[in-house]
XYZ file of C-alpha atoms in Angstrom:
125
model
C -8.362 -25.833 14.623
C -6.801 -23.794 11.817
C -6.126 -25.338 8.460
C -2.581 -26.362 7.538
C -2.212 -23.417 5.131
C -3.672 -20.802 7.476
C -1.720 -17.545 7.539
C -1.936 -15.397 10.632
C -1.185 -11.954 9.241
C -0.322 -9.069 11.565
C -3.046 -6.503 12.167
C -1.424 -3.806 10.046
C -1.500 -6.020 6.963
C -5.232 -6.693 7.143
C -7.231 -4.620 4.717
C -10.805 -3.448 4.958
C -13.455 -4.420 2.453
C -13.487 -1.051 0.658
C -9.676 -1.141 0.297
C -9.754 -4.628 -1.202
C -12.648 -3.727 -3.488
C -10.792 -0.661 -4.766
C -7.555 -2.559 -5.332
C -8.845 -5.819 -6.749
C -12.142 -4.924 -8.426
C -11.860 -1.297 -9.518
C -8.187 -0.542 -10.169
C -6.995 -4.070 -11.055
C -3.424 -2.826 -11.214
C -0.582 -4.858 -9.701
C 1.535 -1.699 -9.439
C -1.174 0.222 -7.581
C -1.640 -2.711 -5.198
C 2.100 -2.936 -4.611
C 2.374 0.807 -3.957
C -0.579 0.697 -1.566
C 0.991 -2.150 0.429
C 4.313 -0.276 0.496
C 2.532 2.818 1.815
C 0.768 0.756 4.486
C 4.048 -0.756 5.645
C 5.996 2.534 5.528
C 3.329 4.739 7.154
C 3.142 5.723 10.795
C 0.631 3.268 12.262
C -1.042 5.811 14.554
C -1.564 8.601 12.021
C -1.356 6.782 8.693
C 0.996 9.382 7.159
C 3.878 8.215 4.979
C 6.685 10.511 3.849
C 8.105 9.096 0.618
C 9.339 10.244 -2.770
C 8.625 8.975 -6.245
C 12.239 7.801 -6.536
C 11.878 5.763 -3.327
C 8.627 4.202 -4.566
C 10.296 3.271 -7.857
C 13.215 1.729 -5.965
C 10.905 -0.297 -3.717
C 8.865 -1.528 -6.704
C 11.928 -2.689 -8.651
C 13.057 -6.284 -8.322
C 16.458 -6.833 -6.697
C 19.610 -7.451 -8.711
C 19.835 -11.155 -9.560
C 23.015 -13.115 -9.003
C 23.568 -13.284 -12.753
C 22.176 -11.309 -15.604
C 20.499 -7.977 -15.864
C 18.274 -6.380 -13.268
C 14.628 -6.320 -14.385
C 13.396 -2.864 -15.268
C 11.281 -1.167 -12.648
C 8.251 1.013 -13.205
C 8.719 4.422 -14.793
C 7.961 7.713 -13.071
C 4.812 8.137 -15.179
C 3.544 4.672 -14.173
C 4.118 5.353 -10.479
C 2.448 8.782 -10.688
C -0.588 7.285 -12.417
C -0.821 4.515 -9.814
C -0.630 7.018 -6.923
C -3.219 9.250 -8.619
C -5.499 6.234 -9.095
C -5.187 5.330 -5.390
C -6.036 8.927 -4.464
C -8.942 8.904 -6.904
C -10.399 5.825 -5.215
C -10.143 7.466 -1.805
C -7.947 4.873 -0.123
C -4.960 7.242 -0.094
C -4.999 10.962 0.723
C -2.428 13.577 -0.277
C -1.362 16.768 1.495
C -0.576 19.118 -1.409
C 0.677 22.010 0.748
C 3.334 19.901 2.460
C 4.235 18.263 -0.862
C 5.087 21.610 -2.416
C 6.851 22.969 0.676
C 9.134 19.980 1.321
C 9.445 18.382 -2.093
C 8.314 14.999 -0.736
C 5.083 13.042 -1.023
C 2.903 13.265 2.079
C 0.430 10.417 1.627
C -2.013 9.071 4.195
C -3.567 5.644 4.426
C -5.994 4.437 7.083
C -4.388 4.435 10.554
C -3.678 0.870 11.659
C -3.937 1.248 15.452
C -7.440 -0.140 15.937
C -8.032 -3.808 15.192
C -10.608 -4.573 12.538
C -13.992 -5.806 13.671
C -14.732 -9.016 11.906
C -17.952 -10.956 11.966
C -17.857 -14.318 13.658
C -17.608 -17.118 11.155
C -19.690 -20.230 11.638
C -17.827 -23.325 12.723
C -17.060 -25.797 9.949
C-alpha cells in the first residue's frame, strides 16, 4: 500500500542516478536544474532532441506576472548560457553545433524517454 504522500510521477519525469548526481551534487544550481527539467519536458521523447532558443529558456524560467506588483526578474542571458554550458559539461545534455549555427536555434539533446527505467525491487516495509 503506498503512503499517503506518494507521488506517482510519469515515466518521462523520472531521472536516472547520474542525472540526479550531476544536478544535485555536482552543479548544485537551481537554474541548471530548472533548465534541465524544461529541456526534458520540451524534448521529443523518442529522440531526446529539443529545439529551443535562449530567449525561450529565459521566458520559461521567469515567474509569471503577479496580480499586483512588479514581475520578478528572470535570469539573464549570461546566467542561462552558463547553466546550459554546465549541463553540457556534465554530459547530461548534448549540443549539435552545426545545426545551431545553421538555424540560429539551440539543438540540445537529453536522454530519450521512451524506455522505462529499470529499478531494483525494494524490500517490503
